[in-house]
Amino acid sequence: MNDIQIERIEAVIVDLPTIRPHHLSMAVMRNQAMVIVRLFCSDGIEGIGEATTIGGLSYGDESPEGMKLTLETYIAPLLQGKSPLSINALMALLEDHIKGNNFIKSAIETALLDAQGKRLGVSVATLLGGAVATTLPVLWTLASGDTEKDIQEAHALLKNGRHNAFKLKIGRHDWKTDVAHVRAIKEAVGPEVKVTVDVNQAWTESIAKQGIALLQDAGIDLIEQPILKTNFDGLARLTHYFTVPIMADEAVATVSDAFKLAKLGGGSVFALKIAKAGGLINIQKQAAIAQAAGISLYGGTMLEGTVGTVASAHVFSTLPHLDWGTELFGPLLLTDDIVKKRLTYQNGGMEIPQGPGLGIELDMNQVEKYKRR
Ligand code: MUC
Ligand code: MG
């Protein structure tokens, strides 16, 4: 085993349309661009990973085109010829030579874990210490851009049982209009249905104080990233001020962000995302910090397709205290898929594939069909 080498690494950009426009404070998504990474080893094993962001460069600081370029120009030459067996050694090597670029690093680590799992005949969750769950709760995000459409969507999903909790995206409009939108949806779904609100940094701290007070009165269960991601002190002030839990999302990107926020009390919940953290192993480090600080956890998404979603699910399944469940609905927002067997979502949750590695297989005809040329 010791003489196995990484032979080559490839990246393709796959563009898939969304089922409807998805309105966030910083962008409206009509399709999703996913960087799919394939890592080929000399023992014939291939690992896959995904690097995905939201709305080009409007959400994160890596673009799909930039990630492909970074992989081909800087990452692949560093890893070619190396043994794929010590993922920790390879990720440390990347850290030494390439600063930042966490989204594409996460895709590489995913591909290494997938290959290693296939090699050893165990799942990625097993490599990470073992799963404590085989299914994960998954909420749905209502973000059609229209209050009535959102209410219809919520009712249909509650009726067919696919989801029993919702997240609302606001921050595109005047804050009072946004609060009225949230109130209308909360009233329509009723007090028993969990509703969270993601402001995606759109409010100043003073508007946040007024807006969150009204959202708290309306019975909203959780407020996500109300203010600028760099305003850690402000997030701490809001967390102390309100009873409704405040969740850090964009603010808690890296392991050191988690440490700083935990120290300040910035957020009573952390939204974990493999892309922000630079991989699955860093998610477990962030979770350890949260556990020590008494901060709750939520399994976040960068609206990845099935590959990134399953990678996230494997690491989230190893966390015993995922108090706020997950939002791993990314594949459901897309009109089609690039894997041979699509994921099963039912009864408010998703089933985690159980085969070796990620437990999924790319459908190369589909990759070819949607690949950017
Ligand atoms: C975000 O900021 O949480 C997650 C779900 C969704 O609709 O958007 C993302 C991004
Ligand atoms: Mg968010």
mmCIF file of C-alpha atoms and ligand atoms in Angstrom:
data_model
loop_
_atom_site.group_PDB
_atom_site.id
_atom_site.type_symbol
_atom_site.label_atom_id
_atom_site.label_comp_id
_atom_site.label_asym_id
_atom_site.label_seq_id
_atom_site.Cartn_x
_atom_site.Cartn_y
_atom_site.Cartn_z
ATOM 1 C CA MET A 1 0.000 0.000 0.000
ATOM 2 C CA ASN A 2 2.830 2.368 0.802
ATOM 3 C CA ASP A 3 3.843 2.853 -2.829
ATOM 4 C CA ILE A 4 0.439 4.111 -4.002
ATOM 5 C CA GLN A 5 0.638 7.526 -5.665
ATOM 6 C CA ILE A 6 -1.706 10.271 -6.761
ATOM 7 C CA GLU A 7 -1.453 10.120 -10.569
ATOM 8 C CA ARG A 8 -3.557 13.100 -11.613
ATOM 9 C CA ILE A 9 -6.326 15.434 -10.477
ATOM 10 C CA GLU A 10 -8.946 16.913 -12.779
ATOM 11 C CA ALA A 11 -11.630 19.558 -12.309
ATOM 12 C CA VAL A 12 -14.686 20.281 -14.438
ATOM 13 C CA ILE A 13 -17.286 23.000 -13.977
ATOM 14 C CA VAL A 14 -20.806 21.617 -14.139
ATOM 15 C CA ASP A 15 -23.717 24.061 -14.548
ATOM 16 C CA LEU A 16 -27.147 22.877 -13.432
ATOM 17 C CA PRO A 17 -30.333 24.982 -13.571
ATOM 18 C CA THR A 18 -32.307 25.564 -10.342
ATOM 19 C CA ILE A 19 -35.981 24.522 -10.090
ATOM 20 C CA ARG A 20 -36.920 28.198 -9.504
ATOM 21 C CA PRO A 21 -34.989 31.420 -8.933
ATOM 22 C CA HIS A 22 -33.460 31.394 -5.423
ATOM 23 C CA HIS A 23 -33.371 34.913 -3.893
ATOM 24 C CA LEU A 24 -30.632 35.726 -1.376
ATOM 25 C CA SER A 25 -29.670 39.161 -0.048
ATOM 26 C CA MET A 26 -26.621 39.294 -2.338
ATOM 27 C CA ALA A 27 -27.701 37.385 -5.451
ATOM 28 C CA VAL A 28 -30.520 35.644 -7.294
ATOM 29 C CA MET A 29 -29.504 32.160 -8.394
ATOM 30 C CA ARG A 30 -30.956 30.665 -11.553
ATOM 31 C CA ASN A 31 -28.376 27.945 -11.876
ATOM 32 C CA GLN A 32 -25.574 26.484 -9.827
ATOM 33 C CA ALA A 33 -21.952 26.097 -10.978
ATOM 34 C CA MET A 34 -20.187 23.195 -9.276
ATOM 35 C CA VAL A 35 -16.497 22.391 -9.571
ATOM 36 C CA ILE A 36 -16.289 18.594 -9.599
ATOM 37 C CA VAL A 37 -12.879 17.229 -8.660
ATOM 38 C CA ARG A 38 -11.655 13.761 -9.702
ATOM 39 C CA LEU A 39 -8.508 12.421 -8.069
ATOM 40 C CA PHE A 40 -6.956 9.357 -9.708
ATOM 41 C CA CYS A 41 -4.601 7.057 -7.767
ATOM 42 C CA SER A 42 -2.129 4.466 -9.041
ATOM 43 C CA ASP A 43 -4.095 1.625 -7.373
ATOM 44 C CA GLY A 44 -6.964 2.344 -9.787
ATOM 45 C CA ILE A 45 -9.055 4.124 -7.162
ATOM 46 C CA GLU A 46 -10.744 7.437 -7.971
ATOM 47 C CA GLY A 47 -11.932 9.890 -5.324
ATOM 48 C CA ILE A 48 -14.415 12.673 -6.032
ATOM 49 C CA GLY A 49 -15.113 16.023 -4.398
ATOM 50 C CA GLU A 50 -17.037 19.225 -5.019
ATOM 51 C CA ALA A 51 -16.253 22.920 -4.597
ATOM 52 C CA THR A 52 -19.286 25.139 -4.920
ATOM 53 C CA THR A 53 -20.105 28.701 -4.038
ATOM 54 C CA ILE A 54 -23.158 30.937 -4.339
ATOM 55 C CA GLY A 55 -23.678 33.610 -7.001
ATOM 56 C CA GLY A 56 -20.191 33.827 -8.513
ATOM 57 C CA LEU A 57 -18.110 36.044 -6.246
ATOM 58 C CA SER A 58 -21.046 37.598 -4.412
ATOM 59 C CA TYR A 59 -20.958 35.204 -1.424
ATOM 60 C CA GLY A 60 -17.459 33.853 -0.978
ATOM 61 C CA ASP A 61 -14.059 34.962 -2.245
ATOM 62 C CA GLU A 62 -13.490 31.996 -4.583
ATOM 63 C CA SER A 63 -15.253 31.750 -7.971
ATOM 64 C CA PRO A 64 -15.927 28.465 -9.813
ATOM 65 C CA GLU A 65 -13.524 29.509 -12.598
ATOM 66 C CA GLY A 66 -10.860 30.562 -10.089
ATOM 67 C CA MET A 67 -11.163 27.308 -8.142
ATOM 68 C CA LYS A 68 -10.600 25.226 -11.283
ATOM 69 C CA LEU A 69 -7.569 27.356 -12.138
ATOM 70 C CA THR A 70 -6.155 27.113 -8.593
ATOM 71 C CA LEU A 71 -6.545 23.363 -8.651
ATOM 72 C CA GLU A 72 -4.873 22.920 -12.041
ATOM 73 C CA THR A 73 -2.083 25.460 -11.535
ATOM 74 C CA TYR A 74 -1.154 25.146 -7.864
ATOM 75 C CA ILE A 75 -2.781 22.182 -6.124
ATOM 76 C CA ALA A 76 -2.426 19.343 -8.658
ATOM 77 C CA PRO A 77 1.355 19.834 -9.201
ATOM 78 C CA LEU A 78 1.905 19.775 -5.409
ATOM 79 C CA LEU A 79 -0.004 16.540 -4.881
ATOM 80 C CA GLN A 80 0.953 14.562 -8.001
ATOM 81 C CA GLY A 81 3.278 11.675 -7.176
ATOM 82 C CA LYS A 82 2.543 11.876 -3.427
ATOM 83 C CA SER A 83 0.994 9.073 -1.419
ATOM 84 C CA PRO A 84 -2.769 9.624 -0.961
ATOM 85 C CA LEU A 85 -2.752 7.661 2.306
ATOM 86 C CA SER A 86 -1.981 10.422 4.830
ATOM 87 C CA ILE A 87 -4.687 12.988 4.242
ATOM 88 C CA ASN A 88 -3.417 15.029 7.206
ATOM 89 C CA ALA A 89 0.063 15.268 5.643
ATOM 90 C CA LEU A 90 -1.336 16.335 2.263
ATOM 91 C CA MET A 91 -3.648 18.968 3.745
ATOM 92 C CA ALA A 92 -0.744 20.333 5.818
ATOM 93 C CA LEU A 93 1.354 20.524 2.635
ATOM 94 C CA LEU A 94 -1.424 22.499 0.923
ATOM 95 C CA GLU A 95 -1.689 24.789 3.962
ATOM 96 C CA ASP A 96 2.070 25.483 3.778
ATOM 97 C CA HIS A 97 2.044 26.396 0.081
ATOM 98 C CA ILE A 98 -1.414 27.817 -0.584
ATOM 99 C CA LYS A 99 -3.014 30.405 1.664
ATOM 100 C CA GLY A 100 -6.805 30.599 1.951
ATOM 101 C CA ASN A 101 -8.734 28.965 -0.911
ATOM 102 C CA ASN A 102 -10.722 26.869 1.542
ATOM 103 C CA PHE A 103 -13.520 25.964 -0.856
ATOM 104 C CA ILE A 104 -11.250 24.155 -3.305
ATOM 105 C CA LYS A 105 -9.205 22.666 -0.441
ATOM 106 C CA SER A 106 -12.435 21.178 0.904
ATOM 107 C CA ALA A 107 -13.095 19.516 -2.474
ATOM 108 C CA ILE A 108 -9.585 18.028 -2.516
ATOM 109 C CA GLU A 109 -9.882 16.696 1.019
ATOM 110 C CA THR A 110 -13.281 15.209 0.133
ATOM 111 C CA ALA A 111 -11.754 13.412 -2.883
ATOM 112 C CA LEU A 112 -8.895 12.075 -0.722
ATOM 113 C CA LEU A 113 -11.344 10.809 1.918
ATOM 114 C CA ASP A 114 -13.578 9.251 -0.751
ATOM 115 C CA ALA A 115 -10.582 7.435 -2.286
ATOM 116 C CA GLN A 116 -9.328 6.252 1.111
ATOM 117 C CA GLY A 117 -12.792 5.018 2.124
ATOM 118 C CA LYS A 118 -13.128 3.063 -1.138
ATOM 119 C CA ARG A 119 -9.622 1.636 -0.639
ATOM 120 C CA LEU A 120 -10.397 0.436 2.891
ATOM 121 C CA GLY A 121 -14.024 -0.504 2.206
ATOM 122 C CA VAL A 122 -15.443 1.935 4.778
ATOM 123 C CA SER A 123 -17.539 5.096 4.596
ATOM 124 C CA VAL A 124 -16.119 8.603 4.963
ATOM 125 C CA ALA A 125 -18.031 8.904 8.266
ATOM 126 C CA THR A 126 -16.275 5.757 9.497
ATOM 127 C CA LEU A 127 -12.881 7.260 8.553
ATOM 128 C CA LEU A 128 -13.856 10.315 10.622
ATOM 129 C CA GLY A 129 -14.548 8.282 13.764
ATOM 130 C CA GLY A 130 -17.953 6.868 12.941
ATOM 131 C CA ALA A 131 -21.499 8.059 12.376
ATOM 132 C CA VAL A 132 -23.974 8.563 15.211
ATOM 133 C CA ALA A 133 -26.894 8.743 12.728
ATOM 134 C CA THR A 134 -27.807 7.273 9.334
ATOM 135 C CA THR A 135 -30.316 10.020 8.531
ATOM 136 C CA LEU A 136 -30.113 13.782 9.105
ATOM 137 C CA PRO A 137 -32.932 16.310 9.568
ATOM 138 C CA VAL A 138 -33.110 18.677 6.567
ATOM 139 C CA LEU A 139 -35.103 21.912 6.416
ATOM 140 C CA TRP A 140 -36.094 23.693 3.195
ATOM 141 C CA THR A 141 -35.339 27.295 2.284
ATOM 142 C CA LEU A 142 -38.227 29.399 1.007
ATOM 143 C CA ALA A 143 -36.658 32.010 -1.270
ATOM 144 C CA SER A 144 -38.813 32.332 -4.395
ATOM 145 C CA GLY A 145 -38.812 36.108 -4.009
ATOM 146 C CA ASP A 146 -42.610 36.174 -3.525
ATOM 147 C CA THR A 147 -44.433 35.775 -0.175
ATOM 148 C CA GLU A 148 -47.491 33.986 -1.606
ATOM 149 C CA LYS A 149 -45.387 31.577 -3.645
ATOM 150 C CA ASP A 150 -43.298 30.808 -0.546
ATOM 151 C CA ILE A 151 -46.469 30.033 1.449
ATOM 152 C CA GLN A 152 -47.735 27.703 -1.296
ATOM 153 C CA GLU A 153 -44.348 25.982 -1.454
ATOM 154 C CA ALA A 154 -44.323 25.528 2.340
ATOM 155 C CA HIS A 155 -47.828 24.071 2.423
ATOM 156 C CA ALA A 156 -47.048 21.620 -0.391
ATOM 157 C CA LEU A 157 -43.883 20.429 1.355
ATOM 158 C CA LEU A 158 -45.603 20.064 4.736
ATOM 159 C CA LYS A 159 -48.364 18.076 3.041
ATOM 160 C CA ASN A 160 -46.062 15.648 1.255
ATOM 161 C CA GLY A 161 -43.927 15.376 4.416
ATOM 162 C CA ARG A 162 -40.583 16.032 2.720
ATOM 163 C CA HIS A 163 -39.775 18.888 5.136
ATOM 164 C CA ASN A 164 -41.183 20.028 8.463
ATOM 165 C CA ALA A 165 -39.049 23.142 9.059
ATOM 166 C CA PHE A 166 -38.167 26.177 6.936
ATOM 167 C CA LYS A 167 -35.549 28.861 6.575
ATOM 168 C CA LEU A 168 -36.431 32.227 5.050
ATOM 169 C CA LYS A 169 -33.916 34.385 3.199
ATOM 170 C CA ILE A 170 -34.288 38.111 3.709
ATOM 171 C CA GLY A 171 -32.166 41.230 3.341
ATOM 172 C CA ARG A 172 -33.007 42.189 -0.248
ATOM 173 C CA HIS A 173 -35.665 44.722 0.702
ATOM 174 C CA ASP A 174 -36.269 47.473 3.234
ATOM 175 C CA TRP A 175 -36.155 45.756 6.638
ATOM 176 C CA LYS A 176 -39.803 46.457 7.501
ATOM 177 C CA THR A 177 -40.963 44.852 4.241
ATOM 178 C CA ASP A 178 -38.767 41.846 5.001
ATOM 179 C CA VAL A 179 -40.159 41.511 8.534
ATOM 180 C CA ALA A 180 -43.737 41.655 7.167
ATOM 181 C CA HIS A 181 -42.818 38.877 4.680
ATOM 182 C CA VAL A 182 -41.520 36.688 7.512
ATOM 183 C CA ARG A 183 -44.583 37.358 9.693
ATOM 184 C CA ALA A 184 -46.953 36.380 6.879
ATOM 185 C CA ILE A 185 -45.153 33.073 6.282
ATOM 186 C CA LYS A 186 -44.875 32.259 9.983
ATOM 187 C CA GLU A 187 -48.603 32.908 10.451
ATOM 188 C CA ALA A 188 -49.440 30.751 7.436
ATOM 189 C CA VAL A 189 -47.433 27.698 8.582
ATOM 190 C CA GLY A 190 -48.470 27.971 12.231
ATOM 191 C CA PRO A 191 -46.751 27.918 15.611
ATOM 192 C CA GLU A 192 -45.729 24.229 15.473
ATOM 193 C CA VAL A 193 -43.521 24.603 12.377
ATOM 194 C CA LYS A 194 -39.940 25.694 12.989
ATOM 195 C CA VAL A 195 -39.036 28.826 10.977
ATOM 196 C CA THR A 196 -35.560 30.372 10.918
ATOM 197 C CA VAL A 197 -34.473 33.575 9.171
ATOM 198 C CA ASP A 198 -31.183 34.243 7.343
ATOM 199 C CA VAL A 199 -30.378 37.936 6.845
ATOM 200 C CA ASN A 200 -27.054 37.211 5.083
ATOM 201 C CA GLN A 201 -25.305 40.246 6.669
ATOM 202 C CA ALA A 202 -27.761 42.778 5.235
ATOM 203 C CA TRP A 203 -28.541 44.726 8.424
ATOM 204 C CA THR A 204 -26.572 47.267 10.416
ATOM 205 C CA GLU A 205 -26.412 46.530 14.113
ATOM 206 C CA SER A 206 -29.035 49.166 14.962
ATOM 207 C CA ILE A 207 -31.506 47.885 12.336
ATOM 208 C CA ALA A 208 -30.791 44.342 13.551
ATOM 209 C CA LYS A 209 -31.860 45.353 17.064
ATOM 210 C CA GLN A 210 -35.212 46.587 15.776
ATOM 211 C CA GLY A 211 -35.711 43.799 13.221
ATOM 212 C CA ILE A 212 -34.793 40.900 15.496
ATOM 213 C CA ALA A 213 -37.089 42.229 18.242
ATOM 214 C CA LEU A 214 -40.020 41.952 15.822
ATOM 215 C CA LEU A 215 -38.920 38.548 14.504
ATOM 216 C CA GLN A 216 -38.592 37.277 18.066
ATOM 217 C CA ASP A 217 -42.155 38.479 18.813
ATOM 218 C CA ALA A 218 -43.388 36.733 15.671
ATOM 219 C CA GLY A 219 -42.132 33.412 17.062
ATOM 220 C CA ILE A 220 -39.112 32.935 14.780
ATOM 221 C CA ASP A 221 -36.869 30.192 16.177
ATOM 222 C CA LEU A 222 -33.408 31.311 15.044
ATOM 223 C CA ILE A 223 -31.765 34.373 13.420
ATOM 224 C CA GLU A 224 -28.832 33.710 11.094
ATOM 225 C CA GLN A 225 -26.006 36.179 10.354
ATOM 226 C CA PRO A 226 -27.990 39.430 10.739
ATOM 227 C CA ILE A 227 -24.974 41.751 10.446
ATOM 228 C CA LEU A 228 -21.658 42.056 8.613
ATOM 229 C CA LYS A 229 -19.526 38.933 8.965
ATOM 230 C CA THR A 230 -16.546 40.915 10.265
ATOM 231 C CA ASN A 231 -18.545 42.472 13.140
ATOM 232 C CA PHE A 232 -17.779 39.790 15.736
ATOM 233 C CA ASP A 233 -18.369 42.160 18.677
ATOM 234 C CA GLY A 234 -21.746 43.175 17.293
ATOM 235 C CA LEU A 235 -22.743 39.522 16.929
ATOM 236 C CA ALA A 236 -21.781 38.980 20.563
ATOM 237 C CA ARG A 237 -23.851 42.004 21.648
ATOM 238 C CA LEU A 238 -26.920 40.705 19.752
ATOM 239 C CA THR A 239 -26.419 37.202 21.183
ATOM 240 C CA HIS A 240 -26.419 38.571 24.728
ATOM 241 C CA TYR A 241 -29.295 40.994 24.096
ATOM 242 C CA PHE A 242 -31.884 38.611 22.615
ATOM 243 C CA THR A 243 -33.569 35.450 23.849
ATOM 244 C CA VAL A 244 -33.988 34.106 20.311
ATOM 245 C CA PRO A 245 -30.762 32.261 19.370
ATOM 246 C CA ILE A 246 -28.401 34.073 17.004
ATOM 247 C CA MET A 247 -26.462 31.924 14.536
ATOM 248 C CA ALA A 248 -23.093 32.814 13.027
ATOM 249 C CA ASP A 249 -22.758 31.726 9.378
ATOM 250 C CA GLU A 250 -20.470 33.837 7.168
ATOM 251 C CA ALA A 251 -18.627 34.979 10.348
ATOM 252 C CA VAL A 252 -17.654 31.453 11.334
ATOM 253 C CA ALA A 253 -15.669 30.335 8.305
ATOM 254 C CA THR A 254 -12.392 28.929 9.618
ATOM 255 C CA VAL A 255 -11.346 27.063 12.757
ATOM 256 C CA SER A 256 -9.795 30.237 14.136
ATOM 257 C CA ASP A 257 -13.048 32.175 13.492
ATOM 258 C CA ALA A 258 -14.812 29.551 15.613
ATOM 259 C CA PHE A 259 -12.276 30.040 18.399
ATOM 260 C CA LYS A 260 -12.527 33.853 18.322
ATOM 261 C CA LEU A 261 -16.331 33.858 18.222
ATOM 262 C CA ALA A 262 -16.559 31.278 21.007
ATOM 263 C CA LYS A 263 -14.283 33.422 23.167
ATOM 264 C CA LEU A 264 -16.424 36.534 22.524
ATOM 265 C CA GLY A 265 -19.796 34.786 22.771
ATOM 266 C CA GLY A 266 -20.547 35.761 19.157
ATOM 267 C CA GLY A 267 -23.469 33.472 18.332
ATOM 268 C CA SER A 268 -25.192 30.756 20.338
ATOM 269 C CA VAL A 269 -25.253 28.517 17.246
ATOM 270 C CA PHE A 270 -22.585 27.921 14.571
ATOM 271 C CA ALA A 271 -23.518 27.087 10.954
ATOM 272 C CA LEU A 272 -20.853 24.631 9.834
ATOM 273 C CA LYS A 273 -19.973 24.323 6.132
ATOM 274 C CA ILE A 274 -17.185 22.193 4.705
ATOM 275 C CA ALA A 275 -16.375 24.829 2.065
ATOM 276 C CA LYS A 276 -15.887 27.688 4.557
ATOM 277 C CA ALA A 277 -13.876 25.462 6.888
ATOM 278 C CA GLY A 278 -11.567 24.069 4.177
ATOM 279 C CA GLY A 279 -12.673 20.484 4.641
ATOM 280 C CA LEU A 280 -14.426 17.861 6.713
ATOM 281 C CA ILE A 281 -11.679 17.418 9.303
ATOM 282 C CA ASN A 282 -11.796 21.139 10.151
ATOM 283 C CA ILE A 283 -15.547 20.792 10.772
ATOM 284 C CA GLN A 284 -14.763 18.376 13.593
ATOM 285 C CA LYS A 285 -12.270 20.901 15.010
ATOM 286 C CA GLN A 286 -14.891 23.680 14.892
ATOM 287 C CA ALA A 287 -17.404 21.331 16.510
ATOM 288 C CA ALA A 288 -14.957 20.615 19.337
ATOM 289 C CA ILE A 289 -14.555 24.357 19.994
ATOM 290 C CA ALA A 290 -18.347 24.801 19.976
ATOM 291 C CA GLN A 291 -18.806 21.864 22.320
ATOM 292 C CA ALA A 292 -16.289 23.297 24.784
ATOM 293 C CA ALA A 293 -17.992 26.718 24.660
ATOM 294 C CA GLY A 294 -21.566 25.395 24.923
ATOM 295 C CA ILE A 295 -22.440 26.594 21.416
ATOM 296 C CA SER A 296 -25.025 24.613 19.419
ATOM 297 C CA LEU A 297 -24.404 23.290 15.917
ATOM 298 C CA TYR A 298 -26.208 23.456 12.581
ATOM 299 C CA GLY A 299 -25.214 21.646 9.399
ATOM 300 C CA GLY A 300 -24.994 24.328 6.722
ATOM 301 C CA THR A 301 -24.811 24.215 2.934
ATOM 302 C CA MET A 302 -23.126 26.261 0.232
ATOM 303 C CA LEU A 303 -25.984 24.963 -1.966
ATOM 304 C CA GLU A 304 -23.769 22.171 -3.212
ATOM 305 C CA GLY A 305 -25.013 19.415 -5.497
ATOM 306 C CA THR A 306 -25.050 15.780 -4.426
ATOM 307 C CA VAL A 307 -21.263 15.272 -4.092
ATOM 308 C CA GLY A 308 -20.696 18.199 -1.703
ATOM 309 C CA THR A 309 -23.959 17.497 0.108
ATOM 310 C CA VAL A 310 -23.027 13.870 0.784
ATOM 311 C CA ALA A 311 -19.530 14.897 1.930
ATOM 312 C CA SER A 312 -21.133 17.346 4.380
ATOM 313 C CA ALA A 313 -23.620 14.701 5.514
ATOM 314 C CA HIS A 314 -20.818 12.231 6.328
ATOM 315 C CA VAL A 315 -19.035 14.626 8.662
ATOM 316 C CA PHE A 316 -22.257 16.044 10.163
ATOM 317 C CA SER A 317 -23.353 12.465 10.933
ATOM 318 C CA THR A 318 -20.320 12.096 13.224
ATOM 319 C CA LEU A 319 -21.431 15.028 15.448
ATOM 320 C CA PRO A 320 -23.448 13.893 18.482
ATOM 321 C CA HIS A 321 -24.915 17.346 19.163
ATOM 322 C CA LEU A 322 -26.248 18.687 15.874
ATOM 323 C CA ASP A 323 -29.002 20.475 17.820
ATOM 324 C CA TRP A 324 -30.380 22.519 14.919
ATOM 325 C CA GLY A 325 -30.327 19.802 12.256
ATOM 326 C CA THR A 326 -29.196 20.648 8.728
ATOM 327 C CA GLU A 327 -30.084 22.485 5.537
ATOM 328 C CA LEU A 328 -28.560 19.878 3.214
ATOM 329 C CA PHE A 329 -31.257 20.340 0.550
ATOM 330 C CA GLY A 330 -28.915 21.541 -2.251
ATOM 331 C CA PRO A 331 -29.620 18.693 -4.713
ATOM 332 C CA LEU A 332 -33.373 19.343 -4.381
ATOM 333 C CA LEU A 333 -32.925 22.899 -5.649
ATOM 334 C CA LEU A 334 -31.480 21.579 -8.941
ATOM 335 C CA THR A 335 -33.449 20.284 -11.917
ATOM 336 C CA ASP A 336 -31.140 17.317 -12.507
ATOM 337 C CA ASP A 337 -28.216 15.436 -10.980
ATOM 338 C CA ILE A 338 -24.814 14.066 -11.981
ATOM 339 C CA VAL A 339 -24.791 10.939 -9.789
ATOM 340 C CA LYS A 340 -26.087 7.486 -10.713
ATOM 341 C CA LYS A 341 -28.486 7.263 -7.748
ATOM 342 C CA ARG A 342 -30.132 10.410 -6.424
ATOM 343 C CA LEU A 343 -30.443 10.929 -2.661
ATOM 344 C CA THR A 344 -33.577 9.993 -0.734
ATOM 345 C CA TYR A 345 -35.313 12.827 1.112
ATOM 346 C CA GLN A 346 -38.444 12.036 3.154
ATOM 347 C CA ASN A 347 -40.066 12.646 6.550
ATOM 348 C CA GLY A 348 -38.065 15.838 7.116
ATOM 349 C CA GLY A 349 -34.723 14.182 6.560
ATOM 350 C CA MET A 350 -32.164 12.664 4.181
ATOM 351 C CA GLU A 351 -30.655 9.202 4.115
ATOM 352 C CA ILE A 352 -26.853 9.132 4.110
ATOM 353 C CA PRO A 353 -25.416 6.776 1.451
ATOM 354 C CA GLN A 354 -23.761 3.845 3.203
ATOM 355 C CA GLY A 355 -21.309 2.433 0.627
ATOM 356 C CA PRO A 356 -17.500 2.799 0.797
ATOM 357 C CA GLY A 357 -16.161 6.376 0.632
ATOM 358 C CA LEU A 358 -18.930 8.873 -0.040
ATOM 359 C CA GLY A 359 -21.125 5.982 -1.199
ATOM 360 C CA ILE A 360 -22.072 7.675 -4.487
ATOM 361 C CA GLU A 361 -20.937 7.388 -8.099
ATOM 362 C CA LEU A 362 -20.718 10.054 -10.793
ATOM 363 C CA ASP A 363 -22.842 9.454 -13.886
ATOM 364 C CA MET A 364 -20.307 10.481 -16.525
ATOM 365 C CA ASN A 365 -23.008 10.904 -19.212
ATOM 366 C CA GLN A 366 -24.662 13.492 -16.997
ATOM 367 C CA VAL A 367 -21.341 15.193 -16.212
ATOM 368 C CA GLU A 368 -20.666 15.370 -19.955
ATOM 369 C CA LYS A 369 -24.149 16.786 -20.594
ATOM 370 C CA TYR A 370 -23.840 19.652 -18.090
ATOM 371 C CA LYS A 371 -20.080 20.291 -18.284
ATOM 372 C CA ARG A 372 -19.089 23.860 -19.141
ATOM 373 C CA ARG A 373 -17.283 24.053 -22.482
HETATM 374 C C1 MUC B 1 -26.530 30.704 3.497
HETATM 375 O O1 MUC B 1 -26.074 31.807 3.746
HETATM 376 O O2 MUC B 1 -26.908 30.071 4.452
HETATM 377 C C2 MUC B 1 -27.913 28.130 2.558
HETATM 378 C C3 MUC B 1 -29.213 27.867 2.272
HETATM 379 C C4 MUC B 1 -29.644 28.802 1.338
HETATM 380 O O3 MUC B 1 -30.746 28.911 0.826
HETATM 381 O O4 MUC B 1 -28.630 29.645 1.084
HETATM 382 C C5 MUC B 1 -27.455 29.170 1.693
HETATM 383 C C6 MUC B 1 -26.527 30.205 2.090
HETATM 384 MG MG MG B 2 -26.515 31.650 5.896
#
